[in-house]
Amino acid sequence: MTNRRNGATGALCAACLLFSAGALRPVPASGQVLLTQDEALRLAFPGFVEVERRTAFLGEVERARVADLAGSKASGALVTYYVGRTPDGPVGVAYFDVHRVRTLPEVLMVVVTPTGRIDRIEILRFAEPREYMAPAGWLELFEDHGLVGDLANKNTVAWITGATLTSRAVTDAVRRVLAVHEILDPLGDGTQ
Amino acid sequence: MSQIHRRIRRQARILRMLATLLLAAAAVPSTARAQDIDDRVRQLEEQVAELRGLLEARENADLAEIRRQIEAITTEIEMLRLGTDLVRAERSRFGFGPAASKVYSSPHGVSLGGYGETLYENFSAEREDGSPSSARDQLDVLRAIVYAGYKFDDRFLFNSEIEFEHASTGSAGSASIEFAYLDYLFSDRAGIRAGLVLLPLGFLNELHEPTTWLGTERPVVESRIIPSTWRESGIGVFAEFDGLEIRGFLVNGLDAVGGGSSEAGGFSSAGIRGGRQKGSKAVAEDFGFAARADYSGVPGLSFGLSGYIGESGQGAENPLRPGEELGVRTLIAEGHAAYKANGWDLRALAASADISDVAALNTVRGLVGSESVGERLTGWYVHAGFDVLRSVDTRVELIPYVRYESVNTQADVPLGFSADPANDLEIWTIGAAVRPIPRIVLKADYQLQSNQARTGVNQFDLSLGYIF
């Protein structure tokens, strides 16, 4: 009786450990919302980081400059962004970009370092068929790239085979965010 | 705003004209008159300065209001661009958990949500004193809940929680309505509520979705002194302003005697939980009032107070004073504080209940000796958890936690009765919670239970919970 009980307990503990082990791996999200905004910001600014929500308004001239720098159509007049700070200073700025891939929307979070380079990119929503979604490994290719120089050439990051529209949409979004970041200079020190 | 500006400018113009006239009159050579004019000019200057101050204050207030409106509009635009499900998925409203709050962020029509918990309990073979515990291990689908809401328009909404307990409606389980109410919203931040409502006491009575608290089992304090999940029929108001939240409800009272149409079991030595009428043919001879206030103006930090007062005799006759009704005034007071930020999850809560006419209540209920209902019940707990993956590049949260609680449901008993030492207990809970995504949680903990009678039985628990 006791042995049987211990066996059952052991099996449950093993199941628990397996569940935990599975949970600790990166989780492929399902459904249309892959990450909520809160979850994305937690990924953008882990640890003891304060996150401040800010809003900026771009005039016609600024929007034209953004379009020129990004090499694509102008962004909206209203820009909301999130600045992460520690007592040692700002650690980055997170932007959320909404765009269409083919006919359906994608929402990306693009985090820019204080020096104006890409820190990370996360997909929050992808409404097109899942096989067209950019893999995490491809998004990582953008990391540490800036607007001036390497990303100025659209072919710096090779496009995903069979998902040209996705590649174009993500690249345009990243360039647009970097251009907005350049124009806004949200950390106010002109370091980028 | 422009009318006020015009009025103030008109007054300033008149004052300037008056000042000019008076200065012209001052040109008449007369020392006394010159003194009068000086005084008058000084007065006018003071009035002009005062008006200018009023105008500036008004402009500053207007500016602050405009800033607040811009913030609200930009938040709304961001939500529309990104999608409400993406921005507001985790938002709690008016004390409810995120899933129970869905109807508030729904644009209109039907909203569905829910949560569930499955619990495995593995009991120690021995009690604290070494005697056999005879407790049998149990695996139970504790709860499966469906929230159904309907937003009629921007003002009226319906919200409900339908609960299946223990996976059955047979003798071991039940299906019940935990809440079902109508709200009329005066604004996005205040409203009036009527129906079967959750009483706003403690942490867990309103907000008990398994992903929102640490521990496989709810603290005993919030079961025996605050009898979660405590719902009764009634009416009340709720409001949020700048970090302050308040709620207050008039409801049918507890039934301390039991055996009435609601099938409440009545108060016992273990607490007041048996007095809940749950909206089911509740005896409504006595009513009670429950209220709470919380402040959460500092990010991550919140603290507040809640309480309940009402008679619980429900029309029963007082056997010690024939011809008089049994009062059983029940007063519950509770204070709590929480900090949830930067990976920390800290909570502290203290509660007490004071009950009158207990000797008479014991007589009516046939309770003798240590079976007495407590005249005073006390309890408190603290817990601390920290997400050790906070600084790791993953969505997963792993939160080791520890909780200590102390409860005595017979801190005072009437003369002629005694307290059962088994009701004076302490529990240490040590465990960990894993949230692979915020809406799913797996918890495991070990509870070290001890009481003054040394009959405590330790247990290892596992629970799996979800919300949607």
XYZ file of C-alpha atoms in Angstrom:
660
model
C 0.000 0.000 0.000
C 2.716 2.432 1.032
C 4.852 1.494 -1.968
C 1.916 2.041 -4.280
C 1.292 5.422 -2.716
C 4.921 6.415 -3.079
C 4.844 5.270 -6.697
C 1.817 7.411 -7.457
C 3.399 10.386 -5.746
C 6.608 9.844 -7.688
C 4.705 9.680 -10.963
C 2.922 12.934 -10.161
C 6.177 14.623 -9.189
C 7.786 13.397 -12.400
C 4.849 14.769 -14.394
C 5.253 18.034 -12.546
C 8.965 18.190 -13.337
C 8.371 17.361 -16.984
C 5.750 20.077 -17.179
C 8.154 22.534 -15.572
C 11.005 21.503 -17.850
C 8.773 21.992 -20.865
C 7.589 25.301 -19.522
C 11.099 26.621 -19.074
C 11.842 26.329 -22.777
C 10.780 29.192 -25.016
C 7.059 28.749 -25.471
C 5.613 28.806 -28.974
C 2.491 30.882 -28.431
C -0.721 29.980 -30.159
C -3.643 32.105 -31.207
C -3.643 35.518 -32.704
C -2.170 37.388 -29.733
C 1.331 35.988 -29.268
C 2.351 38.410 -26.551
C 0.402 41.040 -24.689
C 1.890 44.495 -24.443
C 2.696 43.946 -20.757
C 4.489 40.684 -21.505
C 6.454 42.269 -24.334
C 7.572 45.180 -22.170
C 8.632 42.747 -19.462
C 10.824 41.022 -22.048
C 12.145 44.341 -23.302
C 13.116 45.577 -19.870
C 13.806 42.640 -17.528
C 15.127 43.134 -14.025
C 14.692 46.253 -11.976
C 13.787 48.661 -14.739
C 11.204 51.433 -14.540
C 9.151 51.855 -17.687
C 7.731 55.263 -18.593
C 5.036 55.709 -21.249
C 5.500 58.778 -23.451
C 3.681 60.299 -26.390
C 5.046 62.475 -29.175
C 3.367 64.280 -32.065
C 5.103 64.502 -35.426
C 4.419 67.469 -37.675
C 4.306 67.330 -41.472
C 7.987 68.197 -41.777
C 9.033 65.563 -39.236
C 6.858 62.914 -40.882
C 8.418 63.711 -44.245
C 11.893 63.314 -42.703
C 10.867 59.982 -41.169
C 9.591 58.795 -44.556
C 12.811 59.936 -46.181
C 15.038 58.215 -43.621
C 12.943 55.035 -43.531
C 12.641 54.810 -47.290
C 8.966 53.921 -47.012
C 5.672 55.683 -46.462
C 5.370 58.108 -43.569
C 4.416 56.952 -40.089
C 1.414 58.328 -38.224
C 1.452 61.710 -36.514
C 1.072 60.173 -33.051
C 3.934 58.102 -31.630
C 3.677 56.315 -28.291
C 6.840 54.798 -26.906
C 8.176 53.341 -23.669
C 11.445 54.328 -22.064
C 13.154 51.829 -19.746
C 15.353 53.301 -17.023
C 17.514 52.086 -14.188
C 19.156 54.342 -11.588
C 22.191 54.294 -13.897
C 20.242 55.821 -16.782
C 18.084 54.772 -19.750
C 18.472 51.211 -21.021
C 16.337 51.473 -24.134
C 13.181 52.625 -25.870
C 10.391 50.259 -26.973
C 8.135 51.120 -29.918
C 5.070 49.224 -31.115
C 4.576 49.225 -34.873
C 1.364 48.101 -36.558
C 1.497 47.290 -40.262
C -0.039 45.020 -42.857
C 1.911 42.027 -44.150
C -0.250 41.043 -47.110
C -3.817 41.890 -46.215
C -3.749 41.239 -42.469
C -1.999 43.080 -39.636
C 1.172 42.376 -37.707
C 2.189 44.120 -34.471
C 5.880 44.290 -33.633
C 7.736 45.602 -30.630
C 11.080 47.048 -31.625
C 13.449 47.926 -28.795
C 16.178 50.446 -29.540
C 19.290 50.867 -27.385
C 20.370 54.308 -26.126
C 22.933 54.323 -28.948
C 20.238 53.912 -31.587
C 20.820 50.215 -32.417
C 18.246 47.420 -32.455
C 18.155 45.591 -29.145
C 15.364 43.099 -29.837
C 12.238 42.537 -31.907
C 9.149 40.665 -30.743
C 5.992 39.771 -32.656
C 2.880 40.501 -30.618
C 0.278 39.714 -33.234
C 0.483 37.950 -36.572
C -2.792 37.487 -38.401
C -1.514 35.978 -41.660
C -1.066 32.171 -41.865
C 1.517 31.079 -39.320
C 3.899 29.607 -41.941
C 4.575 33.153 -43.177
C 5.613 34.457 -39.763
C 9.236 35.526 -39.381
C 11.201 33.009 -37.280
C 12.885 34.271 -34.111
C 16.322 33.485 -35.539
C 15.699 35.769 -38.512
C 14.515 38.619 -36.281
C 17.734 38.283 -34.282
C 19.683 39.196 -37.428
C 18.504 42.782 -36.940
C 20.053 43.057 -33.489
C 22.778 45.654 -33.104
C 21.999 47.176 -36.491
C 21.335 50.900 -36.756
C 19.643 53.089 -39.329
C 22.777 54.751 -40.574
C 25.084 52.401 -42.437
C 24.208 48.756 -42.574
C 20.407 48.942 -42.467
C 20.422 51.679 -45.052
C 20.875 48.842 -47.510
C 17.668 46.842 -47.468
C 19.513 43.680 -48.439
C 21.742 43.678 -45.346
C 19.351 41.240 -43.690
C 18.571 38.541 -46.256
C 14.873 38.037 -46.796
C 13.161 34.849 -45.704
C 12.725 32.360 -48.506
C 9.060 32.009 -49.389
C 8.004 34.880 -47.135
C 9.036 37.943 -49.084
C 6.100 40.031 -47.942
C 6.846 39.264 -44.294
C 10.527 40.116 -44.782
C 9.653 43.391 -46.466
C 7.052 44.308 -43.837
C 9.394 43.628 -40.909
C 12.351 45.401 -42.525
C 10.221 48.437 -43.353
C 8.861 48.496 -39.802
C 12.338 48.323 -38.268
C 13.616 51.113 -40.511
C 10.516 53.199 -39.746
C 11.028 52.764 -35.985
C 14.712 53.670 -36.254
C 13.814 56.736 -38.302
C 11.221 57.856 -35.753
C 13.783 57.259 -33.009
C 16.302 59.366 -34.893
C 13.879 62.259 -35.351
C 12.406 62.152 -31.847
C 15.694 61.670 -30.000
C 13.587 60.466 -27.043
C 16.461 60.236 -24.593
C 17.308 63.812 -25.359
C 21.065 63.517 -25.453
C 21.612 63.214 -29.162
C 23.769 60.138 -28.699
C 22.435 58.266 -31.690
C -13.090 78.374 -20.564
C -13.101 81.192 -23.163
C -16.093 82.850 -21.418
C -14.168 82.951 -18.153
C -11.148 84.398 -19.894
C -13.303 87.067 -21.553
C -14.945 87.936 -18.222
C -11.584 88.211 -16.440
C -10.137 90.326 -19.266
C -13.218 92.608 -19.184
C -12.815 93.076 -15.417
C -9.111 93.833 -15.865
C -9.961 96.453 -18.542
C -12.478 98.132 -16.239
C -9.951 98.174 -13.431
C -7.342 99.732 -15.717
C -9.844 102.453 -16.758
C -10.705 103.115 -13.126
C -7.038 103.356 -12.271
C -6.483 105.840 -15.133
C -9.408 108.024 -13.982
C -8.181 107.972 -10.411
C -4.654 108.848 -11.489
C -6.075 111.775 -13.504
C -7.976 112.915 -10.435
C -4.774 112.646 -8.454
C -3.344 115.458 -10.548
C -5.538 117.842 -8.434
C -3.155 119.302 -5.817
C -4.395 118.171 -2.438
C -2.243 116.218 0.040
C -5.156 114.440 1.715
C -6.718 113.613 -1.566
C -3.365 112.387 -2.915
C -3.108 110.027 0.046
C -6.585 108.660 -0.652
C -5.717 108.191 -4.286
C -2.468 106.392 -3.381
C -4.396 104.012 -1.155
C -6.978 103.446 -3.800
C -4.358 102.854 -6.484
C -2.608 100.365 -4.176
C -5.883 98.567 -3.634
C -6.537 98.463 -7.344
C -3.045 97.167 -8.007
C -3.608 94.453 -5.444
C -6.906 93.545 -7.076
C -5.281 93.434 -10.516
C -2.525 91.202 -9.112
C -5.144 88.992 -7.526
C -7.062 88.753 -10.793
C -3.872 87.953 -12.663
C -3.119 85.197 -10.122
C -6.625 83.798 -10.548
C -6.221 83.859 -14.312
C -2.853 82.055 -14.129
C -4.191 79.472 -11.665
C -7.121 78.878 -13.955
C -4.812 78.497 -16.933
C -2.617 76.026 -15.010
C -5.669 74.004 -14.000
C -6.885 74.044 -17.594
C -3.455 72.940 -18.775
C -3.416 70.018 -16.331
C -6.898 69.039 -17.490
C -5.843 69.242 -21.142
C -2.777 67.085 -20.389
C -4.992 64.508 -18.664
C -7.373 64.481 -21.630
C -4.507 64.074 -24.123
C -3.142 61.176 -22.076
C -6.562 59.513 -22.095
C -7.012 60.062 -25.837
C -3.550 58.756 -26.741
C -4.090 55.696 -24.552
C -7.372 55.060 -26.319
C -5.760 55.508 -29.756
C -2.934 53.143 -28.847
C -5.456 50.564 -27.701
C -7.420 50.884 -30.942
C -4.261 50.548 -33.054
C -2.805 47.563 -31.201
C -6.119 45.916 -30.257
C -7.917 45.768 -26.922
C -7.044 42.077 -26.467
C -3.356 42.907 -26.722
C -3.342 45.935 -24.431
C -5.951 45.151 -21.831
C -5.610 41.380 -21.555
C -4.298 41.527 -18.013
C -6.370 44.364 -16.657
C -8.382 43.905 -13.457
C -11.348 46.158 -12.758
C -13.239 46.992 -9.594
C -11.511 44.310 -7.525
C -12.172 41.410 -9.884
C -9.558 39.184 -11.482
C -8.498 39.717 -15.111
C -10.851 37.057 -16.504
C -13.813 38.220 -14.422
C -13.200 41.782 -15.654
C -13.540 40.951 -19.343
C -16.988 42.421 -19.747
C -15.712 45.856 -18.684
C -13.291 46.088 -21.624
C -15.711 44.497 -24.076
C -17.039 47.069 -26.559
C -20.546 45.564 -26.469
C -22.404 42.248 -26.472
C -21.327 38.949 -24.987
C -18.044 38.256 -23.225
C -16.836 34.872 -22.010
C -14.020 33.983 -19.659
C -13.217 31.454 -17.023
C -10.741 29.702 -14.812
C -10.123 26.347 -13.219
C -8.037 24.603 -10.604
C -7.078 20.968 -10.098
C -5.528 20.082 -6.760
C -3.575 17.043 -5.603
C -3.140 16.713 -1.827
C -0.712 14.219 -0.351
C -1.137 14.001 3.424
C 1.413 12.911 5.940
C 0.691 9.508 7.473
C 1.214 10.949 10.945
C -0.136 13.848 12.895
C 2.041 16.318 14.706
C 1.970 14.161 17.868
C 2.951 10.989 16.002
C -0.487 9.389 15.961
C -1.855 8.095 12.626
C -3.444 10.856 10.563
C -5.776 8.554 8.605
C -6.029 11.336 6.017
C -6.310 9.947 2.482
C -4.590 11.583 -0.455
C -6.904 13.292 -2.894
C -6.870 14.478 -6.480
C -9.704 16.850 -7.173
C -10.910 19.020 -10.006
C -11.544 21.710 -7.456
C -13.232 24.266 -9.648
C -14.202 24.859 -13.245
C -15.634 28.314 -13.787
C -17.307 30.093 -16.656
C -17.697 33.856 -16.638
C -20.484 35.094 -18.851
C -21.104 38.796 -19.291
C -23.178 40.986 -21.516
C -22.675 44.666 -22.172
C -26.050 46.154 -23.087
C -24.599 49.575 -23.832
C -21.980 51.932 -22.397
C -23.927 52.222 -19.119
C -25.541 48.856 -18.358
C -23.776 45.527 -18.120
C -24.365 42.070 -16.691
C -21.611 39.868 -15.279
C -21.774 36.372 -13.830
C -19.670 33.477 -12.601
C -21.017 29.944 -12.900
C -19.031 27.495 -10.827
C -18.782 23.732 -10.932
C -17.009 22.390 -7.854
C -15.418 18.939 -7.590
C -16.343 18.015 -11.179
C -19.814 16.878 -10.308
C -23.265 18.000 -9.289
C -23.686 14.824 -7.222
C -23.106 14.558 -3.497
C -19.382 15.363 -3.780
C -19.747 18.458 -5.934
C -22.031 21.312 -6.799
C -22.940 23.801 -9.450
C -23.624 27.281 -8.228
C -23.741 30.920 -9.193
C -20.892 32.759 -7.485
C -22.028 36.127 -8.697
C -24.636 37.455 -11.066
C -25.213 41.169 -11.038
C -26.173 44.190 -13.089
C -24.001 47.308 -13.135
C -25.021 50.810 -14.056
C -21.870 52.786 -14.833
C -22.027 56.507 -14.068
C -18.684 56.779 -15.822
C -15.738 54.549 -16.664
C -14.750 54.792 -12.999
C -17.919 54.520 -10.923
C -21.203 52.726 -10.836
C -23.959 51.064 -8.913
C -24.294 47.269 -8.671
C -27.242 45.051 -7.747
C -27.685 41.298 -7.652
C -25.690 38.424 -6.219
C -22.408 40.133 -5.381
C -19.037 39.182 -3.930
C -18.423 40.953 -0.631
C -15.369 43.220 -0.894
C -13.294 41.800 1.969
C -9.651 40.713 1.995
C -7.549 39.763 -1.014
C -9.185 36.609 -2.269
C -12.918 36.947 -1.908
C -13.169 39.009 -5.062
C -9.863 38.226 -6.745
C -9.295 34.492 -6.488
C -8.283 33.378 -9.966
C -5.430 30.890 -9.425
C -2.838 32.799 -11.444
C -3.241 35.888 -9.259
C -2.153 34.500 -5.873
C 0.567 32.247 -4.506
C -0.173 28.951 -2.777
C -2.004 25.803 -3.794
C -4.688 26.440 -1.174
C -6.212 29.697 -0.031
C -5.022 30.981 3.346
C -7.135 29.688 6.239
C -7.681 33.283 7.436
C -9.491 33.980 4.180
C -11.622 30.891 4.602
C -12.667 30.810 8.254
C -12.687 34.499 9.280
C -13.324 36.007 5.853
C -15.454 33.159 4.518
C -14.288 33.167 0.890
C -15.956 32.821 -1.475
C -18.587 34.940 0.261
C -21.428 36.102 -1.908
C -24.836 37.414 -0.934
C -27.602 39.323 -2.649
C -27.617 43.076 -2.312
C -26.949 46.469 -3.769
C -24.027 48.858 -3.574
C -21.672 51.293 -5.231
C -18.097 51.164 -6.515
C -15.689 53.855 -7.660
C -12.066 54.485 -8.591
C -10.360 57.862 -8.368
C -6.667 58.566 -8.754
C -5.380 55.456 -7.046
C -8.227 55.206 -4.557
C -10.819 52.450 -4.931
C -13.922 52.114 -2.804
C -16.798 49.664 -2.765
C -19.740 49.270 -0.399
C -22.689 46.865 -0.451
C -25.838 46.316 1.581
C -26.564 42.570 1.568
C -28.634 39.974 3.371
C -26.868 39.035 6.597
C -25.167 35.787 7.565
C -27.271 33.059 9.173
C -25.484 32.159 12.418
C -28.157 29.664 13.479
C -28.533 27.730 10.245
C -31.212 25.274 9.246
C -33.265 27.936 7.441
C -34.461 28.040 3.862
C -30.982 28.820 2.553
C -29.556 25.643 4.076
C -26.741 27.631 5.690
C -25.175 25.421 8.346
C -24.643 28.172 10.936
C -21.552 29.362 12.788
C -19.269 26.789 14.411
C -16.107 26.570 16.483
C -14.152 26.563 13.184
C -15.479 29.965 12.123
C -18.331 31.760 10.450
C -18.097 30.070 7.055
C -21.254 28.032 7.695
C -23.268 31.248 7.991
C -23.075 32.087 4.278
C -26.434 31.993 2.519
C -25.002 32.275 -1.013
C -28.076 33.930 -2.481
C -30.057 30.711 -2.256
C -33.455 31.393 -0.656
C -31.586 33.514 1.874
C -33.347 34.343 5.118
C -33.476 38.137 5.026
C -34.613 39.131 8.533
C -31.215 40.763 9.114
C -29.006 42.699 6.716
C -25.334 43.552 6.770
C -23.072 46.182 5.247
C -19.658 45.476 3.753
C -17.211 48.084 2.502
C -13.588 48.533 1.537
C -11.131 51.235 0.542
C -7.817 50.623 -1.206
C -5.056 52.980 -2.211
C -2.720 52.016 -5.040
C -1.316 55.380 -6.089
C 2.292 54.159 -5.894
C 3.117 51.693 -8.703
C 3.198 48.147 -7.367
C 2.117 49.096 -3.857
C -1.427 48.862 -2.553
C -2.981 48.839 0.878
C -6.439 49.083 2.298
C -9.070 48.283 4.848
C -12.333 46.394 4.657
C -15.085 45.481 7.040
C -18.517 43.992 7.530
C -21.165 44.635 10.160
C -24.565 43.071 10.538
C -26.744 40.911 12.751
C -26.776 37.208 12.002
C -29.641 35.911 14.165
C -32.074 36.054 11.210
C -35.173 36.195 13.402
C -34.391 33.229 15.674
C -35.616 33.581 19.254
C -33.084 34.262 21.980
C -33.371 31.278 24.382
C -31.788 33.269 27.210
C -34.283 36.126 26.798
C -37.570 34.572 25.724
C -39.650 36.810 23.507
C -36.598 38.624 22.150
C -34.892 38.014 18.863
C -31.360 36.670 18.770
C -29.064 39.441 17.594
C -25.626 37.866 16.970
C -24.042 41.101 15.796
C -21.108 40.142 13.577
C -18.299 42.605 13.021
C -15.393 41.705 10.734
C -12.449 44.066 10.344
C -9.503 43.512 8.047
C -6.397 45.365 6.881
C -4.071 44.409 4.055
C -1.049 45.566 2.098
C 0.610 44.227 -1.030
C 3.632 44.968 -3.166
C 3.826 43.455 -6.631
C 6.566 44.873 -8.808
C 10.083 44.182 -9.998
C 9.539 40.444 -9.615
C 8.360 40.646 -6.000
C 4.981 39.425 -4.802
C 4.534 40.413 -1.152
C 1.316 40.329 0.845
C 0.211 40.816 4.415
C -3.294 40.594 5.836
C -4.759 40.669 9.343
C -8.403 40.040 10.166
C -10.609 39.675 13.205
C -14.270 38.930 13.807
C -16.273 39.815 16.917
C -19.577 38.091 17.539
C -22.149 38.951 20.209
C -24.774 36.742 21.903
C -22.573 33.673 21.473
C -23.799 31.938 24.646
C -27.382 32.193 23.376
C -26.297 31.111 19.904
C -24.534 28.045 21.375
C -27.733 27.146 23.233
C -29.848 27.436 20.066
C -27.338 25.380 18.106
C -26.851 22.815 20.866
C -23.118 23.480 21.119
C -21.443 22.617 24.423
C -17.945 22.765 25.908
C -15.244 23.332 23.321
C -17.789 23.261 20.480
C -18.581 26.910 21.228
C -18.598 29.485 18.499
C -15.784 31.970 19.126
C -16.718 35.405 20.471
C -13.563 36.654 18.873
C -11.712 35.176 15.904
C -8.282 36.420 14.905
C -5.856 35.623 12.135
C -3.111 37.030 9.949
C -0.693 35.959 7.287
C 2.266 37.195 5.298
C 3.728 35.802 2.137
C 6.690 36.583 -0.049
C 7.540 35.383 -3.534
C 10.110 36.434 -6.102
C 10.341 35.668 -9.803
C 13.859 34.268 -10.074
C 13.631 34.405 -13.881
C 12.926 38.124 -13.760
C 16.301 38.946 -15.271
C 16.322 36.033 -17.713
C 15.278 36.365 -21.337
C 12.090 34.302 -21.098
C 8.362 34.752 -20.731
C 8.327 32.075 -18.046
C 7.976 33.096 -14.416
C 9.349 30.877 -11.653
C 8.366 32.139 -8.237
C 9.537 30.402 -5.076
C 7.348 31.532 -2.192
C 6.858 31.203 1.512
C 3.757 31.948 3.574
C 3.171 32.011 7.295
C -0.230 32.253 8.879
C -1.661 32.174 12.344
C -5.372 31.650 13.000
C -7.463 31.208 16.115
C -11.201 30.852 15.606
C -11.837 30.724 19.366
C -9.592 33.512 20.643
C -12.435 34.279 23.112
C -15.363 32.083 24.086
C -18.233 32.862 26.503
C -18.108 31.972 30.193
C -18.989 28.335 30.723
C -17.432 27.239 27.439
C -13.883 26.334 26.507
C -11.709 26.686 23.409
C -10.632 23.672 21.386
C -6.822 23.928 21.125
C -7.046 22.447 17.617
C -8.590 25.752 16.471
C -5.453 27.708 17.421
C -3.220 26.891 14.474
C -0.146 27.951 12.549
C 0.777 27.012 9.001
C 4.069 27.439 7.170
C 3.813 26.979 3.414
C 6.920 26.683 1.268
C 6.694 26.153 -2.453
C 7.082 27.470 -5.961
C 4.852 28.593 -8.799
C 5.669 28.314 -12.490
C 3.805 30.477 -14.974
C 4.827 29.418 -18.508
C 2.501 32.146 -19.720
C 0.638 34.546 -17.468
C -2.646 32.670 -17.805
C -1.429 29.232 -16.722
C 0.145 28.311 -13.420
C 1.534 25.178 -11.835
C 2.126 25.383 -8.105
C 3.710 22.968 -5.692
C 4.107 23.466 -1.971
C 4.590 21.785 1.349
C 2.474 22.862 4.313
C 3.697 22.430 7.858
C 0.564 22.507 9.972
C 0.619 22.729 13.740
C -1.944 23.521 16.404
C -2.169 23.650 20.184
C -3.750 20.163 20.276
C -0.795 18.799 18.243
C -3.156 17.234 15.718
C -1.783 19.108 12.671
C -1.178 17.054 9.536
C 1.463 18.170 7.075
C 0.738 17.910 3.385
C 2.324 18.208 -0.036
C 0.137 19.814 -2.696
C 0.282 20.256 -6.430
C -2.140 22.428 -8.315
C -2.707 23.352 -11.916
C -4.649 26.498 -12.693
C -5.675 28.492 -15.739
C -7.654 31.566 -16.660
C -8.949 32.686 -20.027
